[in-house]
């Protein structure tokens, strides 16, 4: 029976470990953040992810899932070790591999037999080989010749639906040079294999490339519809109808065709930057991705311009706006690279006061927006956030913002500006309630 260690218990590691435990495997989740591990041991979640708490509780109860800061013990007791630590962007856009390499070093220092080392973090092409070389050299230093294999198994889950995505993936990618390791991976994913999930088995470099190529494509698709939306605004077309008709074409698909304030999150911004850098290092320019990155930055600023222009010359710096939603998307507390960070910072620079409500974003928002703390106030719900303000800006489409009582809002707001940066509402409906409506491309 395979025993699993997952090193790094963040969004990906914790979900991976918990879901594998739910598949019936014995899993130990490791993190070097003692606070996080203590929280998990006490039954509390360090992140907000729907259904995660129940699944953790169930698997801890059945003793299939445990948590530790002791990486040595976890490595010794497991034969399959997932690396799921962060690969944040460096100043030059490249992925910072220090955490991955540190974990590889720790694994090598504690190995006591054959191990399959599985890289689940998103890493530049060639990292698997670097991990392999590092582990080999440490084993040599130790004077031991334990066998091991390195596997690339990129993750495609989306925050907010991470449990569903992990347990119902469109595909599982396994990059490996060893038949034995590929066989072990199929055993680990036995439940998915039985469910006829497509498996793509390939070499390590290809698996690493698949992840970047997929994420960059999605970022590009979002950016494409954002740019079409911008053009719709000037030519009098309605991007909702454009996207709907485009999406009906099976070659295009309706997914990722929703215009908005630009993509954000912990993956698309850093993965597009990293892919562009990998290409440049290899003497190539992926111009579509370079342009996507630029256009996405413009899109966030365009939202600020949209708001400023709507108010015209009236003293914009006297205004107070309600901000609904600051996380990079609904159903997560993650604010890494959220478009709201740029939009709110720019609005604050223009002197605007901001009353913010996000169902899960307050804790993250408090420190990430500390630089504009004089301009912001966190509120307890969407209605508090709209008390006495000049306009509202819907940035993140949480379900509860989809059905707001607009009569009540209009009654409590001082002004009537309604910026719907996710096109949640229909213009006519909002205008009938006495608001001035501004969407994206509608
Ligand atoms: P995260 O920051 O939420 O979690 C990383 C965890 O690793 C943290 O808890 C950190 O304390 C821990 N860690 C760092 N160094 C460590 C060490 N030496 N030993 C033990 N623990 C250590 O990151 P994440 O969002 O889970 O992303 C992890 C990787 O997965 C990244 O490469 C990311 O690109 C990729 N990925 C993320 C998502 C997503 O939606 N978040 C989706 C697919 C892939």
Short mmCIF file of C-alpha atoms and ligand atoms in Angstrom, two decimals:
data_model
loop_
_atom_site.label_atom_id
_atom_site.label_comp_id
_atom_site.label_asym_id
_atom_site.label_seq_id
_atom_site.Cartn_x
_atom_site.Cartn_y
_atom_site.Cartn_z
CA UNK A 1 0.00 0.00 0.00
CA UNK A 2 1.38 3.39 -1.00
CA UNK A 3 1.93 5.87 1.77
CA UNK A 4 1.83 9.51 0.83
CA UNK A 5 3.59 12.60 2.12
CA UNK A 6 2.59 16.01 0.80
CA UNK A 7 5.14 18.73 1.50
CA UNK A 8 3.54 22.16 1.54
CA UNK A 9 0.01 22.38 2.94
CA UNK A 10 -1.30 25.43 1.09
CA UNK A 11 -4.18 25.59 -1.39
CA UNK A 12 -2.78 22.79 -3.55
CA UNK A 13 -1.00 20.63 -0.97
CA UNK A 14 -3.85 20.58 1.54
CA UNK A 15 -6.44 19.79 -1.12
CA UNK A 16 -4.21 17.11 -2.69
CA UNK A 17 -3.46 15.46 0.66
CA UNK A 18 -7.07 15.57 1.81
CA UNK A 19 -8.51 14.21 -1.44
CA UNK A 20 -5.92 11.43 -1.64
CA UNK A 21 -6.81 10.48 1.95
CA UNK A 22 -10.44 10.46 0.88
CA UNK A 23 -9.44 8.06 -1.91
CA UNK A 24 -8.48 5.70 0.96
CA UNK A 25 -4.73 6.38 1.11
CA UNK A 26 -2.73 7.14 4.22
CA UNK A 27 -1.48 10.72 3.90
CA UNK A 28 0.71 12.95 5.99
CA UNK A 29 0.64 16.65 5.16
CA UNK A 30 3.75 18.64 6.02
CA UNK A 31 4.37 22.35 6.29
CA UNK A 32 7.19 24.38 7.81
CA UNK A 33 4.65 26.93 9.01
CA UNK A 34 4.03 25.82 12.55
CA UNK A 35 0.97 28.05 12.97
CA UNK A 36 -0.68 26.45 9.92
CA UNK A 37 0.01 22.92 11.15
CA UNK A 38 -1.23 23.71 14.67
CA UNK A 39 -4.43 25.17 13.19
CA UNK A 40 -4.97 22.05 11.09
CA UNK A 41 -4.30 19.80 14.08
CA UNK A 42 -6.95 21.67 16.02
CA UNK A 43 -9.47 21.13 13.21
CA UNK A 44 -9.35 24.67 11.83
CA UNK A 45 -8.68 25.59 8.21
CA UNK A 46 -5.86 28.01 7.35
CA UNK A 47 -7.63 28.87 4.07
CA UNK A 48 -11.20 29.24 2.89
CA UNK A 49 -12.10 26.55 0.39
CA UNK A 50 -15.67 25.19 0.18
CA UNK A 51 -16.12 21.66 1.65
CA UNK A 52 -12.48 21.38 2.68
CA UNK A 53 -13.17 21.49 6.42
CA UNK A 54 -15.66 18.60 6.29
CA UNK A 55 -13.36 16.47 4.18
CA UNK A 56 -10.38 17.13 6.45
CA UNK A 57 -12.44 16.31 9.53
CA UNK A 58 -13.69 13.03 8.06
CA UNK A 59 -10.26 11.82 7.00
CA UNK A 60 -8.58 12.84 10.24
CA UNK A 61 -11.34 10.96 12.08
CA UNK A 62 -10.61 7.80 10.10
CA UNK A 63 -6.87 8.33 10.75
CA UNK A 64 -6.01 8.46 7.07
CA UNK A 65 -4.91 12.12 7.27
CA UNK A 66 -2.45 13.72 9.66
CA UNK A 67 -0.36 16.89 9.87
CA UNK A 68 3.21 17.55 10.92
CA UNK A 69 6.11 19.97 10.64
CA UNK A 70 8.50 17.01 10.82
CA UNK A 71 9.51 16.47 7.19
CA UNK A 72 12.07 13.79 8.14
CA UNK A 73 9.47 11.59 9.76
CA UNK A 74 7.05 12.14 6.85
CA UNK A 75 9.69 11.19 4.28
CA UNK A 76 10.79 8.11 6.21
CA UNK A 77 7.24 6.85 6.56
CA UNK A 78 6.18 7.42 2.94
CA UNK A 79 7.10 6.03 -0.46
CA UNK A 80 5.38 8.73 -2.55
CA UNK A 81 6.31 12.30 -1.71
CA UNK A 82 4.49 15.21 -3.33
CA UNK A 83 6.17 18.61 -3.48
CA UNK A 84 3.40 21.24 -3.33
CA UNK A 85 5.19 24.36 -2.14
CA UNK A 86 4.84 27.79 -3.70
CA UNK A 87 6.75 28.93 -6.79
CA UNK A 88 6.16 32.68 -6.52
CA UNK A 89 7.38 35.13 -9.16
CA UNK A 90 10.78 36.78 -8.85
CA UNK A 91 11.42 40.37 -9.95
CA UNK A 92 12.45 39.23 -13.44
CA UNK A 93 9.21 37.23 -13.88
CA UNK A 94 10.88 33.84 -13.42
CA UNK A 95 9.52 31.30 -10.93
CA UNK A 96 11.33 31.27 -7.60
CA UNK A 97 12.42 27.68 -7.10
CA UNK A 98 14.03 28.08 -3.69
CA UNK A 99 11.18 26.33 -1.84
CA UNK A 100 11.04 23.41 -4.27
CA UNK A 101 14.81 22.92 -4.07
CA UNK A 102 14.83 23.22 -0.31
CA UNK A 103 12.19 20.51 -0.06
CA UNK A 104 14.13 18.32 -2.53
CA UNK A 105 17.18 18.75 -0.31
CA UNK A 106 15.19 17.83 2.81
CA UNK A 107 13.78 14.75 1.09
CA UNK A 108 17.24 13.59 0.01
CA UNK A 109 18.61 14.16 3.50
CA UNK A 110 15.92 11.92 5.02
CA UNK A 111 15.49 9.17 2.42
CA UNK A 112 15.62 5.65 3.78
CA UNK A 113 14.61 3.62 0.70
CA UNK A 114 12.97 3.88 -2.76
CA UNK A 115 10.86 7.02 -3.11
CA UNK A 116 8.78 8.50 -5.88
CA UNK A 117 9.27 12.27 -5.66
CA UNK A 118 6.31 13.95 -7.33
CA UNK A 119 6.47 17.58 -8.28
CA UNK A 120 2.99 19.10 -8.11
CA UNK A 121 4.14 22.71 -7.91
CA UNK A 122 4.10 24.62 -11.20
CA UNK A 123 7.75 24.75 -12.21
CA UNK A 124 9.80 25.83 -15.24
CA UNK A 125 10.70 23.17 -17.76
CA UNK A 126 13.86 21.42 -16.59
CA UNK A 127 13.11 21.64 -12.87
CA UNK A 128 12.41 17.91 -12.58
CA UNK A 129 15.93 17.22 -13.85
CA UNK A 130 17.34 19.76 -11.38
CA UNK A 131 15.52 18.05 -8.52
CA UNK A 132 16.85 14.70 -9.70
CA UNK A 133 20.45 16.00 -9.84
CA UNK A 134 20.19 17.60 -6.41
CA UNK A 135 18.76 14.50 -4.75
CA UNK A 136 21.43 12.29 -6.42
CA UNK A 137 24.25 14.53 -5.22
CA UNK A 138 22.97 14.60 -1.63
CA UNK A 139 22.53 10.83 -1.58
CA UNK A 140 26.10 10.52 -2.86
CA UNK A 141 27.34 12.85 -0.10
CA UNK A 142 25.48 10.71 2.39
CA UNK A 143 27.19 7.62 0.97
CA UNK A 144 23.88 5.83 0.33
CA UNK A 145 22.48 4.59 -2.97
CA UNK A 146 18.73 4.55 -2.43
CA UNK A 147 16.80 4.45 -5.67
CA UNK A 148 14.30 7.19 -6.47
CA UNK A 149 12.31 8.56 -9.37
CA UNK A 150 11.16 12.10 -10.06
CA UNK A 151 7.69 12.56 -11.54
CA UNK A 152 6.02 15.73 -12.78
CA UNK A 153 2.30 15.75 -11.95
CA UNK A 154 1.02 19.31 -12.47
CA UNK A 155 -2.18 20.38 -10.80
CA UNK A 156 -5.10 22.05 -12.60
CA UNK A 157 -7.56 22.65 -9.73
CA UNK A 158 -9.33 25.98 -9.42
CA UNK A 159 -9.61 27.67 -6.04
CA UNK A 160 -13.27 27.83 -5.03
CA UNK A 161 -14.01 24.44 -6.58
CA UNK A 162 -10.75 22.74 -5.67
CA UNK A 163 -12.23 19.58 -4.14
CA UNK A 164 -14.48 18.96 -7.13
CA UNK A 165 -11.68 19.69 -9.57
CA UNK A 166 -9.22 17.39 -7.84
CA UNK A 167 -11.70 14.55 -7.72
CA UNK A 168 -13.12 15.14 -11.24
CA UNK A 169 -10.16 16.30 -13.30
CA UNK A 170 -10.40 16.69 -17.08
CA UNK A 171 -7.08 14.86 -17.23
CA UNK A 172 -4.23 13.69 -15.03
CA UNK A 173 -0.77 14.43 -16.41
CA UNK A 174 2.11 12.20 -15.39
CA UNK A 175 5.61 12.99 -16.59
CA UNK A 176 8.04 10.23 -15.78
CA UNK A 177 11.14 8.48 -17.06
CA UNK A 178 10.43 5.32 -15.11
CA UNK A 179 7.80 2.69 -15.69
CA UNK A 180 7.84 1.80 -12.03
CA UNK A 181 7.08 5.38 -10.98
CA UNK A 182 4.32 5.70 -13.60
CA UNK A 183 2.80 2.49 -12.22
CA UNK A 184 2.94 3.84 -8.66
CA UNK A 185 1.23 7.05 -9.81
CA UNK A 186 -1.58 5.08 -11.42
CA UNK A 187 -2.04 3.25 -8.13
CA UNK A 188 -2.14 6.57 -6.26
CA UNK A 189 -4.81 7.83 -8.65
CA UNK A 190 -6.56 4.46 -8.80
CA UNK A 191 -9.96 5.99 -7.97
CA UNK A 192 -9.70 8.39 -10.90
CA UNK A 193 -8.31 5.70 -13.15
CA UNK A 194 -11.32 3.52 -12.42
CA UNK A 195 -13.58 6.51 -13.19
CA UNK A 196 -12.05 6.64 -16.67
CA UNK A 197 -10.33 9.97 -16.16
CA UNK A 198 -8.01 10.51 -19.14
CA UNK A 199 -4.35 10.02 -18.19
CA UNK A 200 -1.62 11.65 -20.25
CA UNK A 201 1.64 9.86 -19.59
CA UNK A 202 4.67 11.58 -21.02
CA UNK A 203 8.20 12.69 -20.16
CA UNK A 204 8.95 15.11 -17.34
CA UNK A 205 9.67 18.12 -19.56
CA UNK A 206 6.43 17.72 -21.48
CA UNK A 207 4.39 17.47 -18.28
CA UNK A 208 6.01 20.67 -17.00
CA UNK A 209 5.25 22.38 -20.32
CA UNK A 210 1.61 21.24 -20.35
CA UNK A 211 0.89 23.19 -17.18
CA UNK A 212 2.34 26.48 -18.45
CA UNK A 213 0.85 26.08 -21.91
CA UNK A 214 -2.61 25.45 -20.41
CA UNK A 215 -2.58 28.34 -17.94
CA UNK A 216 -1.17 30.82 -20.43
CA UNK A 217 -3.83 29.81 -22.96
CA UNK A 218 -6.62 30.47 -20.46
CA UNK A 219 -5.11 33.82 -19.47
CA UNK A 220 -4.94 34.69 -23.16
CA UNK A 221 -8.56 33.67 -23.71
CA UNK A 222 -9.76 35.92 -20.86
CA UNK A 223 -7.66 38.76 -22.21
CA UNK A 224 -9.03 38.26 -25.69
CA UNK A 225 -12.64 38.66 -24.55
CA UNK A 226 -11.63 41.63 -22.38
CA UNK A 227 -10.20 43.36 -25.43
CA UNK A 228 -13.26 42.48 -27.51
CA UNK A 229 -15.40 43.90 -24.66
CA UNK A 230 -13.44 47.15 -24.75
CA UNK A 231 -14.05 47.44 -28.47
CA UNK A 232 -17.75 46.61 -27.98
CA UNK A 233 -18.02 49.64 -25.70
CA UNK A 234 -16.85 51.99 -28.43
CA UNK A 235 -18.71 50.46 -31.36
CA UNK A 236 -22.02 49.91 -29.59
CA UNK A 237 -21.93 46.11 -29.52
CA UNK A 238 -22.90 43.93 -26.57
CA UNK A 239 -20.09 41.60 -25.49
CA UNK A 240 -22.48 39.33 -23.58
CA UNK A 241 -24.17 38.42 -26.85
CA UNK A 242 -20.85 38.21 -28.66
CA UNK A 243 -19.46 35.81 -26.06
CA UNK A 244 -22.62 33.74 -26.00
CA UNK A 245 -22.60 33.29 -29.76
CA UNK A 246 -18.86 32.63 -29.83
CA UNK A 247 -19.16 30.10 -27.04
CA UNK A 248 -21.75 28.09 -28.95
CA UNK A 249 -19.03 27.25 -31.42
CA UNK A 250 -17.67 23.94 -30.18
CA UNK A 251 -14.18 24.91 -31.32
CA UNK A 252 -14.23 27.94 -28.99
CA UNK A 253 -16.34 26.82 -25.94
CA UNK A 254 -18.12 29.25 -23.61
CA UNK A 255 -15.63 28.90 -20.75
CA UNK A 256 -13.28 31.78 -19.91
CA UNK A 257 -15.23 34.13 -22.16
CA UNK A 258 -16.48 36.40 -19.37
CA UNK A 259 -15.07 39.91 -19.58
CA UNK A 260 -14.02 41.66 -16.42
CA UNK A 261 -11.37 43.74 -14.68
CA UNK A 262 -8.47 41.47 -15.74
CA UNK A 263 -7.31 38.09 -14.49
CA UNK A 264 -5.55 37.71 -11.15
CA UNK A 265 -4.82 35.02 -8.62
CA UNK A 266 -1.82 33.00 -7.66
CA UNK A 267 -1.39 31.28 -11.03
CA UNK A 268 -2.18 33.13 -14.26
CA UNK A 269 -0.10 36.27 -13.62
CA UNK A 270 2.98 34.39 -12.47
CA UNK A 271 2.67 31.53 -14.95
CA UNK A 272 2.32 33.81 -17.98
CA UNK A 273 5.36 35.80 -16.81
CA UNK A 274 7.32 32.61 -16.23
CA UNK A 275 6.42 31.13 -19.62
CA UNK A 276 7.40 34.35 -21.39
CA UNK A 277 10.72 34.29 -19.54
CA UNK A 278 11.37 30.62 -20.34
CA UNK A 279 10.79 31.39 -24.02
CA UNK A 280 13.11 34.41 -23.97
CA UNK A 281 15.82 32.37 -22.24
CA UNK A 282 15.50 29.90 -25.10
CA UNK A 283 15.85 32.61 -27.73
CA UNK A 284 12.16 32.80 -28.59
CA UNK A 285 9.43 35.35 -27.99
CA UNK A 286 5.88 34.11 -27.39
CA UNK A 287 4.39 37.40 -28.48
CA UNK A 288 0.80 36.37 -27.70
CA UNK A 289 1.71 35.85 -24.07
CA UNK A 290 3.84 38.99 -23.81
CA UNK A 291 0.87 40.96 -25.18
CA UNK A 292 -1.55 39.18 -22.87
CA UNK A 293 0.48 40.26 -19.84
CA UNK A 294 0.54 43.90 -20.99
CA UNK A 295 -3.15 43.94 -21.93
CA UNK A 296 -4.12 42.50 -18.56
CA UNK A 297 -2.29 45.28 -16.73
CA UNK A 298 -4.06 47.84 -18.94
CA UNK A 299 -7.43 46.24 -18.23
CA UNK A 300 -7.16 46.84 -14.47
CA UNK A 301 -6.25 50.49 -15.05
CA UNK A 302 -9.02 50.82 -17.61
CA UNK A 303 -11.52 50.00 -14.84
CA UNK A 304 -10.19 52.92 -12.78
CA UNK A 305 -10.42 55.18 -15.81
CA UNK A 306 -14.01 53.99 -16.43
CA UNK A 307 -14.96 55.00 -12.89
CA UNK A 308 -13.12 58.32 -13.01
CA UNK A 309 -14.58 59.26 -16.40
CA UNK A 310 -18.11 58.43 -15.26
CA UNK A 311 -17.89 61.01 -12.52
CA UNK A 312 -16.61 63.56 -15.05
CA UNK A 313 -15.16 66.72 -13.60
CA UNK A 314 -17.18 66.70 -10.42
CA UNK A 315 -14.78 66.62 -7.48
CA UNK A 316 -13.94 62.94 -7.68
CA UNK A 317 -11.70 63.11 -4.64
CA UNK A 318 -14.71 63.94 -2.47
CA UNK A 319 -16.35 60.69 -3.38
CA UNK A 320 -16.92 57.50 -1.43
CA UNK A 321 -17.39 54.23 -3.28
CA UNK A 322 -18.72 50.89 -2.08
CA UNK A 323 -16.45 48.03 -3.09
CA UNK A 324 -18.15 44.66 -3.34
CA UNK A 325 -15.69 41.79 -3.53
CA UNK A 326 -11.91 42.04 -3.35
CA UNK A 327 -10.73 38.42 -3.63
CA UNK A 328 -9.42 37.48 -7.07
CA UNK A 329 -12.52 35.38 -7.65
CA UNK A 330 -15.51 34.18 -5.62
CA UNK A 331 -15.42 31.30 -3.15
CA UNK A 332 -11.83 31.85 -2.08
CA UNK A 333 -10.06 34.12 0.39
CA UNK A 334 -7.04 34.32 -1.90
CA UNK A 335 -6.05 37.84 -2.90
CA UNK A 336 -2.75 37.13 -4.60
CA UNK A 337 -2.56 39.44 -7.65
CA UNK A 338 -6.28 40.25 -7.33
CA UNK A 339 -7.29 43.03 -9.76
CA UNK A 340 -8.87 44.79 -6.76
CA UNK A 341 -5.38 45.49 -5.38
CA UNK A 342 -4.53 47.70 -8.36
CA UNK A 343 -8.02 49.20 -8.73
CA UNK A 344 -8.36 50.15 -5.05
CA UNK A 345 -4.82 51.48 -4.82
CA UNK A 346 -5.38 53.72 -7.86
CA UNK A 347 -8.76 54.93 -6.58
CA UNK A 348 -7.21 55.74 -3.20
CA UNK A 349 -4.42 57.68 -4.95
CA UNK A 350 -7.16 59.79 -6.57
CA UNK A 351 -8.47 60.57 -3.10
CA UNK A 352 -11.56 58.35 -3.16
CA UNK A 353 -12.77 56.79 0.10
CA UNK A 354 -13.67 53.11 -0.11
CA UNK A 355 -16.18 51.12 1.92
CA UNK A 356 -15.35 47.46 1.34
CA UNK A 357 -17.21 44.24 1.84
CA UNK A 358 -16.04 40.77 0.82
CA UNK A 359 -17.52 37.59 2.37
CA UNK A 360 -14.09 36.01 2.91
CA UNK A 361 -11.51 38.61 1.97
CA UNK A 362 -11.29 40.80 5.05
CA UNK A 363 -8.33 39.10 6.72
CA UNK A 364 -6.20 39.07 3.57
CA UNK A 365 -7.45 42.47 2.46
CA UNK A 366 -6.53 44.12 5.78
CA UNK A 367 -2.80 43.57 5.29
CA UNK A 368 -2.67 43.64 1.50
CA UNK A 369 -4.37 47.06 1.49
CA UNK A 370 -2.50 48.43 4.49
CA UNK A 371 -0.76 51.03 2.28
CA UNK A 372 -4.13 52.73 1.67
CA UNK A 373 -5.58 52.15 5.12
CA UNK A 374 -6.45 55.84 5.52
CA UNK A 375 -8.86 55.53 2.58
CA UNK A 376 -10.57 52.26 3.37
CA UNK A 377 -13.11 50.92 5.79
CA UNK A 378 -14.18 47.26 5.99
CA UNK A 379 -17.92 46.66 6.38
CA UNK A 380 -19.95 43.69 7.60
CA UNK A 381 -22.15 43.16 4.57
CA UNK A 382 -22.97 44.60 1.15
CA UNK A 383 -25.65 46.91 2.55
CA UNK A 384 -23.38 48.41 5.24
CA UNK A 385 -20.83 48.99 2.51
CA UNK A 386 -23.38 50.97 0.49
CA UNK A 387 -24.58 53.26 3.27
CA UNK A 388 -24.21 56.87 2.13
CA UNK A 389 -21.83 56.21 -0.79
CA UNK A 390 -21.74 57.82 -4.23
CA UNK A 391 -21.49 54.63 -6.21
CA UNK A 392 -20.81 50.94 -5.98
CA UNK A 393 -18.17 48.89 -7.72
CA UNK A 394 -18.84 45.18 -8.00
CA UNK A 395 -15.39 43.65 -8.48
CA UNK A 396 -15.83 39.99 -7.47
CA UNK A 397 -19.01 38.14 -8.38
CA UNK A 398 -19.83 36.38 -5.09
CA UNK A 399 -23.26 34.71 -5.31
CA UNK A 400 -24.72 37.02 -2.68
CA UNK A 401 -23.99 40.04 -4.92
CA UNK A 402 -26.03 38.56 -7.76
CA UNK A 403 -29.39 39.15 -6.10
CA UNK A 404 -29.05 42.33 -4.12
CA UNK A 405 -32.11 44.36 -3.20
CA UNK A 406 -31.44 47.29 -5.51
CA UNK A 407 -34.36 49.35 -4.18
CA UNK A 408 -32.87 49.12 -0.71
CA UNK A 409 -29.41 49.98 -2.03
CA UNK A 410 -30.68 52.96 -3.99
CA UNK A 411 -32.49 54.18 -0.89
CA UNK A 412 -29.39 54.10 1.27
CA UNK A 413 -26.80 55.38 -1.22
CA UNK A 414 -26.09 59.07 -1.74
CA UNK A 415 -25.26 58.67 -5.43
CA UNK A 416 -26.43 56.35 -8.16
CA UNK A 417 -23.33 55.06 -9.95
CA UNK A 418 -23.31 51.29 -10.45
CA UNK A 419 -20.07 49.83 -11.81
CA UNK A 420 -20.60 46.16 -12.56
CA UNK A 421 -17.12 44.95 -13.48
CA UNK A 422 -18.37 41.35 -13.91
CA UNK A 423 -21.52 42.05 -15.96
CA UNK A 424 -23.63 40.33 -13.31
CA UNK A 425 -26.68 42.55 -13.84
CA UNK A 426 -28.72 43.58 -16.87
CA UNK A 427 -28.41 47.27 -17.71
CA UNK A 428 -32.17 47.86 -18.04
CA UNK A 429 -32.96 46.24 -14.72
CA UNK A 430 -30.41 48.37 -12.88
CA UNK A 431 -31.37 51.56 -14.68
CA UNK A 432 -35.05 50.96 -13.86
CA UNK A 433 -34.04 51.08 -10.20
CA UNK A 434 -32.64 54.58 -10.69
CA UNK A 435 -28.95 53.77 -11.12
CA UNK A 436 -26.49 54.80 -13.82
CA UNK A 437 -25.12 51.49 -15.05
CA UNK A 438 -21.57 50.81 -16.27
CA UNK A 439 -20.57 47.28 -17.25
CA UNK A 440 -17.66 45.89 -19.25
CA UNK A 441 -18.43 45.79 -22.95
CA UNK A 442 -22.20 46.09 -22.57
P1 LIG B 1 0.56 28.22 -1.04
O1 LIG B 1 1.44 29.41 -0.86
O2 LIG B 1 -0.87 28.31 -0.69
O3 LIG B 1 1.17 26.97 -0.24
C1 LIG B 1 2.52 26.64 -0.21
C2 LIG B 1 2.80 26.05 1.16
O4 LIG B 1 4.14 25.52 1.18
C3 LIG B 1 2.75 27.07 2.29
O5 LIG B 1 1.86 26.61 3.29
C4 LIG B 1 4.17 27.15 2.81
O6 LIG B 1 4.24 27.40 4.20
C5 LIG B 1 4.68 25.77 2.45
N1 LIG B 1 6.15 25.66 2.37
C6 LIG B 1 7.02 26.51 1.76
N2 LIG B 1 8.28 26.05 1.91
C7 LIG B 1 8.20 24.89 2.60
C8 LIG B 1 9.16 23.95 3.05
N3 LIG B 1 10.45 24.12 2.80
N4 LIG B 1 8.71 22.87 3.74
C9 LIG B 1 7.41 22.69 4.00
N5 LIG B 1 6.45 23.55 3.59
C10 LIG B 1 6.83 24.64 2.90
O7 LIG B 1 0.74 27.81 -2.58
P2 LIG B 1 -0.35 27.08 -3.51
O8 LIG B 1 -1.32 28.08 -4.02
O9 LIG B 1 -0.81 25.86 -2.85
O10 LIG B 1 0.58 26.69 -4.76
C11 LIG B 1 1.53 25.65 -4.67
C12 LIG B 1 2.01 25.33 -6.07
O11 LIG B 1 0.91 24.81 -6.84
C13 LIG B 1 2.51 26.53 -6.87
O12 LIG B 1 3.58 26.13 -7.69
C14 LIG B 1 1.32 26.92 -7.71
O13 LIG B 1 1.69 27.57 -8.90
C15 LIG B 1 0.71 25.58 -8.01
N6 LIG B 1 -0.72 25.61 -8.31
C16 LIG B 1 -1.56 26.39 -7.56
C17 LIG B 1 -2.92 26.39 -7.82
C18 LIG B 1 -3.86 27.27 -7.03
O14 LIG B 1 -5.00 27.44 -7.47
N7 LIG B 1 -3.45 27.83 -5.91
C19 LIG B 1 -3.44 25.57 -8.83
C20 LIG B 1 -2.57 24.75 -9.55
C21 LIG B 1 -1.21 24.78 -9.28
#
